[in-house]
Amino acid sequence: MAALPKRIIKETERLVSDPVPGITAIPSEDNLRYFEVTIDGPNHSPYADGVFNLELYLPDDYPMCAPKVRFLTKIYHPNIDKLGRICLDVLKDNWSPALQIRTILLSIQALLGAPNPDDPLANDVADDWKKDEKRAIEIAKEWTLKYATKKD
Amino acid sequence: MSDDDSDIFFEYEYDQEDDLDESSFCFSSDGEDDVMFDVDGENSDTPQTKISDTLANVGANGTLYYPWNVEQFIENKLLAKLDKLANGTLTACSIDELLIMLQVKGWQEDEVLNDYFDNRDKLYEACGLPVGVPMRNTLKKIKNYSCFVCCEDYSETYVYSLTCGHTYCINCYYSYISNELANGGPITCIEPDCKYTIPYRDVTDIFDIVNKTNHGGVTTIKSMVENPLLVANTKAMINSKRKYKWCPATDCNGFAELVGNVNDSVESLSSAKESVDISKVPIVTCSENHEFCFDCNYENHLPCPCWIVKKWIKKCNDDSETANWIDANTHGCPQCQSAIEKNGGCNHMTCKKCKFEFCWICFEDWKKHRNDYYSCNKYRNERQEDEQRKNRSKQSLERYLHFYKRFAIHENSMKGDLKTMAQIDTYTRLYMEDLRDQGKKNLSWNDIQFLPTAMRALQNGRKALKWTYCFAYYLGKSNFATIFEGNQDFLNKTVEDLSEVFEQIMSKKNPDKVGMILKNKTKLRNLSELVNSRKNMLINGARANLDDGLLWFDNEI
């Protein structure tokens, strides 16, 4: 494997020395481009008190290309589908090399706090969300309790 | 078709270059790297028609089109629009600004004009151009710089910034731009949410520094047609519009633009499903003279209609493995060429079909082995002729293989011919340059004009021949089909004769290659004319007979 770019080394160092509150990102020992990520559900959202596992991979052309991020924990969210894929502009067209792993993870956390059913990835969830938001939020809470509760 | 070809020839670029209209497609940058003989295609035999002040080509079957390649297209089409704005209506804008606006507006110069006079600031903002402040892009060398994106610490490096002042190192900008080029759209500052667009000239400058190329920092036609942003934008445009089609030839940078109401013509083309009217097949050429069909985006496949071609290609793809297996595991009988698989037993083989006895090891007549120490006299004819094996499916496979083999043989021969021709091309070119350098005038370019003509005839003859096998495969049985096959034989023979002459010229036994070329001048001329006329006879005959219902495609096959 090619040497790890300085950019990735620096970012990893900073993620460890100066972690983002509510977010952890630990590089895999086998592959320093692969991160195991946890994001705490934002307060005052249906995902509050949940801890969500994600995987993050830095492709070869990172930072020219966005990292690949996916939810591993099941989540009921209009912009996240069954496979955990995330519909987020900064992961796609609006990616910029000046963004970082930490900014991307913060954006994902913000997405949990502000679901956007008008630009859905999981159509069925988005439909529920638009038809009966209260009910949808209830389901999201149930799922959080069921799948994303910390097991100590 | 080419039997009523006009006499337009411009094989050697310096022969007739001055004849060409400035606005026409025939742009040749410096002529140095142009191929001297265009060995594939018959563009130069193509009649031209004047439409709205530019020359359009009339393809076989009357399709109106422009043959392009990316560079020519940028120079003659896109830069012409730029020129119109820069030197006419929008003289207040810089070239960089105009290019960005044109790109954002899909090269619709009228739209740029309208929006500009409607609301200049709004247009500028939409294009990521600075409003109210001058453009302050900088590309400069500085010392002791740490780049925020790559995290490298440079003792000295070039850095780039747009009017916004967001600065990053040149390597990051280079990778960033290279990466964004695939989108074909305008590229903005690296900083997220910063909408300033990187101008074309800056892209050239950044690429020049990183690739250590040099366009001298001035905007020239060369720097423009090579500009990565313009090239990427052009390619994206060609991909997205129906009136453009890339040339299907390998590594070809050329494409064709259909003239006229494209939606109408494209629809009429594709509506020709199951049609036997091959006069509708839209054959066009790219700038490199490769002929191809605009409808199915395959090479010139006359006399076959597009739907037959699709059927055939699908069949070949499905059955090619079968054919490959047969090729790998069987051997043709030395006498009748039927495929024979040896599934055991000794090496004394008897062909089931023609009863020829031969040795599987040397493929010689078995009788020759009689007194040899090698004996196979224990052979017993265990495998009786199995009539049932000659069932229908086998027959149909044989039939298919018969045509497929010939189709494939001509396809391969085409490649071989191309190689020979490239050799002859280099050889002749060197010879002529030698003569020119020595100041001798005993042979002029005009004297060997017949060569490229003959090469083109050979290529096109082979291509047509190749497709006649696909055609014949689907052809229903009739007397006219037999006549077609007869004409096919004629063409086959002439094409082989012509190919042989070229081979003789390049043969190792022949030391005086140019002498041989000149000696064979009449022969080459006659043969290539014969190939052309036989090819046309075959195609025109097929077309007429299909029209009259004398030939038809058998749907059972």
XYZ file of C-alpha atoms in Angstrom:
709
model
C 0.000 0.000 0.000
C 1.176 3.442 -0.836
C 2.379 5.648 1.960
C -0.341 7.418 3.848
C -0.610 11.066 2.760
C 0.375 13.645 5.328
C -3.116 15.015 5.235
C -4.622 11.763 6.528
C -1.972 11.388 9.228
C -2.614 14.916 10.461
C -6.358 14.525 10.457
C -6.150 11.255 12.336
C -3.823 12.770 14.916
C -6.189 15.626 15.479
C -9.230 13.390 15.734
C -7.456 11.608 18.570
C -5.874 14.577 20.350
C -8.783 16.960 19.929
C -11.917 14.830 19.509
C -15.253 16.322 18.491
C -17.751 16.096 21.363
C -20.282 13.336 20.723
C -18.274 11.815 17.904
C -15.512 9.221 17.885
C -13.510 8.049 14.899
C -10.946 5.312 15.352
C -8.786 4.170 12.451
C -8.621 0.433 11.883
C -5.288 -1.168 12.712
C -5.197 -3.077 9.428
C -6.122 -0.173 7.235
C -5.506 3.382 8.294
C -7.949 4.637 5.688
C -10.812 2.786 7.360
C -12.435 4.344 10.436
C -14.906 3.004 12.912
C -17.144 5.896 13.815
C -19.769 6.533 16.472
C -22.084 9.510 16.482
C -24.293 10.425 19.427
C -27.830 11.298 18.426
C -28.321 15.062 18.879
C -30.336 16.244 21.891
C -33.914 17.320 21.218
C -34.096 14.985 18.253
C -35.783 11.575 17.962
C -32.288 10.126 17.967
C -31.299 11.607 21.332
C -29.571 9.154 23.699
C -28.803 6.830 20.798
C -25.265 5.972 19.750
C -24.956 5.186 16.069
C -22.155 3.163 14.551
C -20.853 4.159 11.154
C -17.989 3.166 8.909
C -15.893 5.700 7.060
C -13.432 4.998 4.276
C -11.002 7.426 2.692
C -10.681 6.552 -1.025
C -7.334 6.749 -2.800
C -8.018 10.194 -4.182
C -9.018 11.645 -0.830
C -9.114 14.595 -0.193
C -10.005 15.297 -3.826
C -12.936 12.916 -3.406
C -15.334 12.744 -0.470
C -14.936 9.993 2.138
C -17.342 7.083 1.861
C -19.566 6.972 4.916
C -22.317 4.513 5.842
C -24.497 3.888 8.879
C -24.042 0.427 10.373
C -26.774 0.908 12.973
C -30.332 0.663 11.732
C -31.928 4.092 11.688
C -35.313 5.493 10.720
C -34.476 8.653 8.807
C -35.747 9.995 5.459
C -32.240 10.694 4.155
C -30.690 7.389 5.187
C -31.711 4.164 3.483
C -31.938 0.554 4.609
C -28.319 -0.073 3.702
C -27.188 2.895 5.757
C -26.292 5.039 2.757
C -26.543 8.737 3.418
C -27.965 11.418 1.161
C -25.950 14.476 2.035
C -24.753 17.168 -0.378
C -21.265 17.468 1.106
C -20.710 13.757 0.565
C -21.547 14.171 -3.108
C -21.500 17.268 -5.325
C -20.694 19.767 -2.637
C -17.621 17.987 -1.373
C -14.586 20.213 -1.192
C -11.009 19.169 -0.425
C -11.049 21.838 2.254
C -13.625 19.837 4.220
C -12.412 17.176 6.638
C -13.465 13.987 8.326
C -14.562 15.948 11.394
C -16.620 18.449 9.389
C -18.293 15.632 7.479
C -19.186 13.789 10.691
C -20.551 17.011 12.163
C -22.681 17.458 9.038
C -24.041 13.948 9.488
C -24.828 14.676 13.122
C -26.615 17.839 12.012
C -28.578 15.825 9.475
C -29.893 13.668 12.320
C -31.125 16.830 14.014
C -32.721 18.158 10.832
C -34.238 15.446 8.631
C -35.101 16.651 5.164
C -38.050 14.627 3.802
C -38.242 16.826 0.690
C -34.991 15.388 -0.632
C -35.383 11.778 0.402
C -33.262 8.708 -0.061
C -35.573 6.302 1.709
C -38.837 7.112 -0.045
C -41.091 5.134 2.249
C -39.689 6.819 5.351
C -39.951 10.231 3.708
C -43.590 9.557 2.802
C -44.399 8.594 6.389
C -42.564 11.663 7.559
C -44.566 13.975 5.353
C -47.922 12.317 5.989
C -47.684 12.098 9.757
C -44.590 13.663 11.218
C -45.559 12.909 14.797
C -45.923 9.230 14.086
C -42.690 9.145 12.142
C -40.829 10.729 15.007
C -42.316 8.105 17.302
C -41.004 5.319 15.067
C -37.601 6.984 14.911
C -37.548 7.075 18.721
C -38.578 3.434 18.938
C -35.848 2.404 16.498
C -33.300 4.445 18.411
C -34.280 2.701 21.615
C -34.279 -0.685 19.941
C -31.120 -0.540 17.857
C -28.991 2.378 19.036
C -28.989 2.138 22.789
C -25.635 1.953 24.527
C -24.979 -1.526 25.806
C -22.629 -1.150 28.737
C -22.625 6.466 -53.277
C -19.087 6.759 -54.378
C -19.670 5.843 -57.995
C -20.874 9.357 -58.566
C -18.105 10.816 -56.456
C -16.857 14.224 -57.250
C -13.174 14.687 -57.735
C -12.393 16.348 -54.457
C -9.084 15.130 -53.155
C -7.063 16.587 -50.375
C -4.987 13.739 -49.116
C -1.793 15.688 -48.746
C -2.623 18.578 -46.618
C -0.366 21.027 -48.367
C -1.855 20.344 -51.751
C -5.128 22.122 -51.414
C -5.195 23.698 -48.046
C -5.743 27.158 -49.438
C -8.927 25.985 -51.085
C -10.600 25.541 -47.780
C -13.004 28.008 -46.385
C -11.890 29.507 -43.063
C -15.144 28.599 -41.450
C -15.173 25.047 -42.692
C -14.264 22.013 -40.686
C -11.007 21.311 -42.406
C -8.702 22.817 -39.876
C -5.209 21.500 -39.757
C -3.096 22.975 -37.012
C 0.375 22.479 -38.326
C 0.070 19.455 -40.505
C 3.088 17.792 -38.936
C 1.338 15.031 -37.120
C -1.467 14.481 -39.553
C -1.485 11.088 -41.150
C -0.531 11.469 -44.731
C -2.639 8.723 -46.164
C -6.022 8.466 -44.729
C -6.322 4.770 -45.001
C -9.737 4.307 -43.584
C -12.820 5.938 -44.895
C -13.651 7.887 -47.969
C -14.253 11.298 -46.652
C -12.249 12.868 -49.379
C -14.515 11.253 -51.899
C -17.461 12.658 -50.057
C -19.517 15.246 -51.824
C -20.220 18.394 -49.871
C -23.203 20.627 -49.664
C -23.329 24.204 -48.568
C -25.704 24.762 -45.679
C -25.943 28.034 -43.812
C -22.500 29.247 -44.838
C -20.585 26.201 -43.695
C -19.692 23.108 -45.593
C -21.554 20.030 -44.501
C -20.719 16.599 -45.769
C -23.223 14.421 -47.496
C -22.700 10.887 -46.296
C -23.569 7.726 -48.086
C -27.359 7.707 -48.304
C -27.586 11.483 -48.130
C -27.081 12.050 -44.421
C -25.969 15.630 -43.816
C -23.309 15.961 -41.188
C -20.104 17.659 -40.100
C -17.091 15.501 -39.342
C -15.254 16.844 -36.302
C -12.659 16.114 -33.732
C -12.533 17.845 -30.365
C -9.779 20.295 -31.311
C -11.406 21.313 -34.569
C -14.735 21.667 -32.865
C -13.335 23.949 -30.168
C -11.532 26.090 -32.672
C -14.189 26.374 -35.317
C -17.364 26.212 -33.364
C -16.797 27.287 -29.780
C -14.065 29.826 -30.275
C -16.054 31.321 -33.138
C -18.846 32.060 -30.676
C -16.333 33.558 -28.281
C -14.908 35.663 -31.061
C -18.343 36.934 -31.993
C -18.935 38.169 -28.447
C -15.411 39.362 -27.713
C -15.004 41.375 -30.874
C -18.592 42.336 -31.424
C -21.184 42.802 -28.783
C -19.551 42.277 -25.411
C -16.219 43.992 -25.831
C -16.352 45.138 -22.217
C -15.868 41.595 -20.935
C -12.573 39.754 -20.784
C -12.009 36.499 -22.644
C -11.991 34.646 -19.322
C -15.342 36.090 -18.320
C -16.887 35.372 -21.698
C -15.696 31.782 -21.698
C -17.157 31.152 -18.252
C -20.460 32.746 -19.230
C -20.627 30.745 -22.449
C -19.882 27.536 -20.592
C -22.505 28.216 -17.938
C -25.068 29.034 -20.624
C -24.282 25.912 -22.659
C -22.562 27.895 -25.422
C -25.763 29.705 -26.333
C -24.279 33.081 -27.152
C -27.715 34.673 -27.516
C -28.585 33.642 -23.997
C -25.381 35.165 -22.696
C -26.194 38.399 -24.518
C -29.772 38.511 -23.278
C -28.861 37.802 -19.681
C -26.021 40.261 -19.816
C -28.177 43.140 -20.908
C -31.016 41.983 -18.725
C -29.061 41.940 -15.500
C -25.305 41.883 -15.744
C -24.675 41.435 -12.023
C -27.096 38.538 -11.783
C -25.385 36.804 -14.695
C -21.959 37.425 -13.183
C -23.064 36.025 -9.869
C -24.570 32.947 -11.494
C -21.287 32.413 -13.301
C -19.159 32.809 -10.165
C -17.549 35.975 -11.453
C -16.687 38.839 -9.108
C -19.347 41.543 -8.980
C -18.356 45.102 -8.124
C -14.684 44.224 -7.674
C -12.044 43.456 -10.282
C -10.875 39.871 -10.798
C -7.908 39.392 -8.480
C -6.761 35.858 -9.227
C -3.159 35.216 -8.271
C -0.760 32.433 -9.071
C 2.558 33.156 -7.428
C 5.587 31.500 -5.930
C 5.950 31.967 -2.169
C 8.265 30.711 0.561
C 7.466 28.691 3.692
C 3.904 27.699 2.989
C 1.744 25.072 4.687
C -1.196 24.025 2.603
C -4.418 23.501 4.475
C -5.628 20.760 2.133
C -2.622 18.483 1.689
C -1.035 19.487 5.030
C 2.390 19.595 3.379
C 4.937 22.187 4.472
C 6.669 23.704 1.471
C 9.853 25.727 1.662
C 8.844 27.188 -1.662
C 5.809 26.567 -3.848
C 3.322 28.128 -6.186
C 0.006 28.998 -4.604
C -3.228 29.949 -6.303
C -6.168 32.010 -5.175
C -9.219 33.537 -6.775
C -10.710 36.937 -6.052
C -11.954 35.560 -2.733
C -8.375 35.144 -1.506
C -8.730 31.493 -0.409
C -5.235 30.206 -1.057
C -4.095 26.622 -1.652
C -0.960 25.109 -3.095
C -0.696 24.465 -6.810
C -0.512 20.679 -6.397
C -3.826 20.620 -4.593
C -5.389 22.882 -7.170
C -4.000 20.701 -9.932
C -5.441 17.490 -8.460
C -8.666 19.235 -7.602
C -9.164 20.570 -11.120
C -8.151 17.254 -12.721
C -10.679 15.528 -10.543
C -13.491 17.987 -11.233
C -12.905 17.939 -15.002
C -14.923 14.745 -15.342
C -18.079 16.715 -14.563
C -17.513 18.948 -17.565
C -18.922 21.967 -15.759
C -17.375 25.142 -14.348
C -14.974 24.562 -11.445
C -15.130 26.762 -8.377
C -12.718 27.697 -5.591
C -11.705 24.788 -3.330
C -13.195 26.488 -0.292
C -16.639 25.033 0.429
C -19.496 27.416 -0.377
C -17.166 29.757 -2.232
C -18.657 30.205 -5.672
C -15.874 31.929 -7.574
C -15.189 30.137 -10.863
C -11.683 29.309 -12.018
C -11.078 30.895 -15.436
C -9.721 28.943 -18.395
C -6.447 30.748 -18.643
C -5.613 29.990 -15.031
C -6.227 26.313 -15.679
C -3.748 26.402 -18.555
C -1.214 28.201 -16.348
C -1.632 25.780 -13.430
C -1.345 22.765 -15.710
C 1.659 24.297 -17.459
C 3.533 24.693 -14.192
C 2.721 21.244 -12.840
C 3.236 19.387 -16.132
C 6.233 21.564 -17.024
C 4.664 22.327 -20.380
C 4.641 25.822 -21.695
C 2.021 27.798 -23.481
C 4.035 30.948 -22.887
C 1.443 32.526 -20.652
C -0.387 33.963 -23.637
C -3.719 32.850 -24.974
C -3.296 31.269 -28.372
C -5.528 29.017 -30.384
C -3.233 26.140 -29.437
C -3.482 26.886 -25.733
C -7.242 27.190 -26.095
C -7.881 23.965 -27.989
C -5.627 22.148 -25.540
C -7.201 23.761 -22.497
C -8.287 20.894 -20.231
C -11.397 22.722 -19.085
C -12.558 23.493 -22.623
C -11.823 19.949 -23.754
C -13.716 18.441 -20.817
C -16.603 20.820 -21.343
C -16.743 19.983 -25.038
C -16.714 16.250 -24.350
C -19.517 16.609 -21.825
C -21.515 18.537 -24.395
C -20.963 15.916 -27.106
C -22.031 13.195 -24.691
C -25.193 14.950 -23.689
C -26.616 16.017 -27.047
C -28.256 13.735 -29.539
C -26.943 15.485 -32.581
C -23.382 14.426 -31.733
C -22.034 10.906 -31.844
C -18.517 9.778 -31.040
C -16.668 7.795 -33.649
C -16.648 4.144 -32.565
C -13.119 3.489 -33.877
C -10.535 2.615 -31.229
C -8.765 5.610 -29.707
C -10.463 7.962 -32.120
C -11.056 11.468 -30.892
C -13.470 12.245 -33.698
C -17.210 12.614 -33.812
C -19.953 13.616 -36.188
C -22.592 16.291 -35.905
C -25.873 15.719 -37.634
C -27.184 18.699 -39.554
C -30.755 19.851 -39.638
C -33.595 19.146 -37.309
C -31.895 16.523 -35.216
C -34.882 15.282 -33.308
C -36.722 14.596 -36.547
C -33.844 12.854 -38.183
C -32.841 10.836 -35.143
C -36.390 9.646 -34.772
C -36.744 8.753 -38.402
C -33.507 6.829 -38.130
C -34.451 4.780 -35.144
C -37.991 4.264 -36.378
C -36.530 2.283 -39.233
C -36.750 -0.911 -37.216
C -36.992 -4.085 -39.278
C -36.851 -1.911 -42.347
C -35.124 -3.349 -45.374
C -34.556 0.075 -46.888
C -30.802 0.320 -46.515
C -30.786 3.668 -48.276
C -31.838 5.115 -44.902
C -28.781 3.886 -43.014
C -27.086 7.130 -41.901
C -23.434 6.599 -42.728
C -21.203 9.471 -41.593
C -17.484 9.963 -41.056
C -15.491 11.543 -38.266
C -12.615 13.926 -38.811
C -10.252 10.984 -39.172
C -12.329 9.589 -42.037
C -13.605 6.611 -40.122
C -16.982 5.731 -41.519
C -19.672 4.842 -39.044
C -23.410 4.567 -38.716
C -24.965 7.438 -36.782
C -27.922 5.332 -35.784
C -26.377 2.278 -34.178
C -22.963 3.892 -33.608
C -21.221 0.993 -35.240
C -18.795 1.103 -38.170
C -20.183 1.335 -41.686
C -22.156 -1.871 -42.016
C -23.681 -1.588 -45.480
C -25.298 -3.592 -47.008
C -26.825 -4.647 -43.674
C -29.598 -2.607 -42.050
C -29.029 -1.643 -38.411
C -31.406 -4.168 -36.897
C -29.694 -7.039 -38.717
C -26.376 -5.758 -37.396
C -27.701 -5.733 -33.837
C -29.046 -9.256 -34.257
C -25.769 -10.447 -35.696
C -23.605 -8.863 -33.013
C -25.809 -10.317 -30.333
C -25.560 -13.709 -31.950
C -21.807 -13.428 -32.318
C -21.470 -12.461 -28.679
C -23.697 -15.336 -27.626
C -22.071 -17.861 -29.890
C -18.541 -16.640 -29.941
C -17.658 -18.950 -27.089
C -18.967 -21.872 -29.093
C -16.941 -20.774 -32.050
C -13.913 -20.383 -29.835
C -14.367 -23.832 -28.407
C -14.622 -25.309 -31.862
C -11.515 -23.440 -32.874
C -9.566 -24.636 -29.871
C -10.692 -28.250 -29.745
C -11.181 -29.286 -33.319
C -9.153 -29.362 -36.440
C -10.389 -28.993 -39.979
C -10.216 -32.042 -42.219
C -7.246 -31.430 -44.558
C -9.465 -32.109 -47.530
C -12.911 -30.698 -46.803
C -12.188 -28.514 -43.764
C -15.051 -29.890 -41.662
C -14.315 -29.421 -37.995
C -13.207 -32.666 -36.384
C -12.860 -33.264 -32.685
C -10.651 -36.152 -31.675
C -12.258 -37.662 -28.632
C -9.950 -40.683 -28.263
C -8.558 -43.513 -30.328
C -5.524 -43.508 -32.504
C -4.240 -40.932 -34.905
C -5.507 -42.508 -38.084
C -8.466 -40.294 -38.787
C -11.139 -40.604 -41.386
C -13.218 -37.587 -42.101
C -16.855 -38.447 -41.608
C -17.848 -36.119 -44.310
C -15.509 -36.681 -47.212
C -14.003 -40.017 -46.048
C -10.511 -38.644 -46.414
C -8.055 -40.613 -44.306
C -5.291 -38.709 -42.634
C -2.946 -38.719 -39.697
C -3.974 -36.542 -36.741
C -0.339 -35.804 -35.970
C 0.898 -34.533 -39.313
C -2.409 -33.970 -41.112
C -0.963 -35.720 -44.134
C -2.626 -38.362 -46.219
C -2.630 -41.617 -44.207
C -1.247 -43.562 -47.169
C 2.085 -41.843 -46.697
C 2.454 -43.600 -43.358
C 2.197 -47.080 -44.777
C 5.851 -48.026 -44.694
C 6.770 -45.953 -41.740
C 7.725 -47.340 -38.353
C 4.825 -45.392 -36.948
C 1.880 -47.658 -37.398
C -1.732 -47.294 -36.518
C -2.917 -50.474 -38.101
C -4.873 -51.415 -35.003
C -7.292 -48.788 -35.914
C -10.811 -50.029 -36.134
C -13.525 -47.878 -37.449
C -15.496 -47.866 -34.230
C -17.193 -44.645 -34.847
C -19.661 -45.393 -37.526
C -21.071 -42.527 -39.343
C -23.666 -41.126 -37.082
C -26.412 -39.694 -39.183
C -28.222 -38.400 -36.184
C -25.395 -36.107 -35.323
C -26.146 -34.264 -38.457
C -29.256 -32.927 -36.889
C -30.630 -29.522 -37.481
C -28.902 -27.723 -34.662
C -25.564 -28.913 -35.916
C -26.393 -27.763 -39.392
C -27.437 -24.375 -38.196
C -24.258 -24.073 -36.175
C -22.252 -25.051 -39.205
C -24.077 -22.520 -41.249
C -23.469 -19.840 -38.678
C -19.819 -20.764 -38.371
C -19.438 -20.637 -42.110
C -20.507 -17.023 -42.164
C -18.930 -16.080 -38.870
C -15.558 -17.424 -39.935
C -15.562 -15.362 -43.076
C -16.813 -12.332 -41.207
C -14.019 -12.716 -38.668
C -11.386 -13.434 -41.313
C -12.102 -10.179 -43.085
C -12.166 -8.333 -39.809
C -8.706 -9.655 -39.038
C -7.456 -9.034 -42.543
C -8.565 -5.442 -42.187
C -6.219 -5.087 -39.257
C -3.418 -6.752 -41.220
C -4.030 -4.454 -44.172
C -3.905 -1.446 -41.916
C -0.502 -2.519 -40.683
C 0.858 -3.026 -44.182
C -0.530 0.311 -45.229
C 0.995 2.111 -42.292
C 4.349 0.623 -43.300
C 3.935 1.711 -46.893
C 2.848 5.109 -45.690
C 5.970 5.618 -43.586
C 8.152 4.224 -46.301
C 6.799 6.472 -49.010
C 6.824 9.491 -46.780
C 10.506 9.007 -45.936
C 11.323 8.431 -49.569
C 9.510 11.569 -50.667
C 11.129 13.646 -47.979
C 14.500 12.340 -49.059
C 13.798 13.378 -52.612
C 12.631 16.765 -51.480
C 15.699 17.299 -49.342
C 17.949 16.407 -52.272
C 16.048 18.847 -54.420
C 15.104 16.198 -56.930
C 11.845 16.705 -58.708
C 11.455 13.494 -60.639
C 8.527 12.317 -58.545
C 5.818 14.541 -57.158
C 3.147 13.897 -54.581
C 0.600 13.979 -57.335
C 2.288 11.014 -58.947
C 1.549 8.796 -55.984
C -1.920 10.091 -55.233
C -3.215 6.747 -56.420
C -1.758 5.079 -53.316
C -4.081 6.442 -50.634
C -7.002 5.976 -52.999
C -6.089 2.335 -53.398
C -5.662 1.896 -49.643
C -9.044 3.402 -48.964
C -10.589 1.200 -51.609
C -9.084 -1.855 -49.962
C -10.269 -0.940 -46.473
C -13.764 -0.083 -47.583
C -13.943 -3.086 -49.838
C -13.027 -5.376 -46.980
C -15.445 -3.697 -44.614
C -18.306 -4.078 -47.063
C -17.267 -7.638 -47.760
C -17.195 -8.439 -44.082
C -20.738 -7.214 -43.622
C -21.988 -9.083 -46.676
C -21.427 -12.276 -44.666
C -23.698 -11.032 -41.927
C -26.122 -10.020 -44.666
C -25.927 -13.399 -46.371
C -26.416 -15.240 -43.095
C -29.859 -13.747 -42.596
C -30.781 -13.829 -46.257
C -33.700 -15.983 -47.320
C -32.974 -18.515 -50.095
C -33.738 -17.296 -53.591
C -32.152 -17.026 -57.002
C -31.293 -13.456 -56.202
C -29.500 -14.603 -53.080
C -27.374 -16.796 -55.321
C -26.647 -13.819 -57.541
C -25.728 -11.849 -54.438
C -23.304 -14.555 -53.443
C -21.828 -14.477 -56.915
C -21.232 -10.753 -56.644
C -19.795 -11.350 -53.218
C -17.304 -13.784 -54.739
C -16.290 -11.215 -57.325
C -15.679 -8.607 -54.667
C -13.839 -11.116 -52.525
C -11.492 -12.000 -55.331
C -10.714 -8.407 -56.279
C -10.154 -7.402 -52.663
C -7.731 -10.276 -52.199
C -5.907 -9.339 -55.403
C -5.532 -5.774 -54.245
C -4.391 -6.857 -50.804
C -1.821 -9.134 -52.402
C -0.275 -6.307 -54.384
C 0.248 -4.350 -51.176
C 1.717 -7.369 -49.518
C 4.113 -7.927 -52.389
C 5.256 -4.346 -52.116
C 6.101 -4.759 -48.459
C 7.522 -8.250 -48.889
C 11.004 -8.754 -47.481
C 12.091 -10.160 -50.809
C 11.404 -6.858 -52.451
C 14.240 -4.371 -51.897
C 12.976 -1.543 -54.080
C 9.645 -0.785 -52.455
C 8.997 2.552 -54.094
C 9.991 1.175 -57.457
C 7.524 -1.619 -56.943
C 4.815 0.849 -56.033
C 5.382 2.782 -59.229
C 5.627 -0.388 -61.289
C 2.269 -1.466 -59.949
C 0.643 1.920 -60.376
C -1.714 0.888 -63.168
C -2.492 -2.379 -61.464
C -3.318 -0.680 -58.180
C -5.411 1.891 -59.915
C -7.367 -0.646 -61.902
C -7.848 -2.954 -58.972
C -9.011 -0.239 -56.621
C -11.469 1.003 -59.199
C -12.657 -2.529 -59.661
C -13.033 -2.993 -55.897
C -15.009 0.216 -55.622
C -17.302 -0.552 -58.494
C -17.866 -4.133 -57.379
C -18.533 -2.969 -53.837
C -21.034 -0.425 -55.089
C -22.606 -2.904 -57.415
C -23.039 -5.308 -54.536
C -24.536 -2.728 -52.181
C -26.697 -1.026 -54.772
C -27.872 -4.349 -56.087
C -28.744 -5.486 -52.574
C -30.606 -2.269 -51.931
C -32.609 -2.482 -55.142
C -33.443 -6.147 -54.656
C -34.470 -5.584 -51.034
C -36.686 -2.734 -52.200
C -38.311 -4.895 -54.836
C -38.793 -7.771 -52.444
C -36.488 -10.008 -54.475
C -34.214 -10.352 -51.476
C -35.549 -10.711 -47.962
C -34.331 -11.524 -44.514
C -35.384 -14.883 -43.151
C -36.905 -14.292 -39.737
C -36.508 -17.960 -38.815
C -32.761 -17.587 -38.616
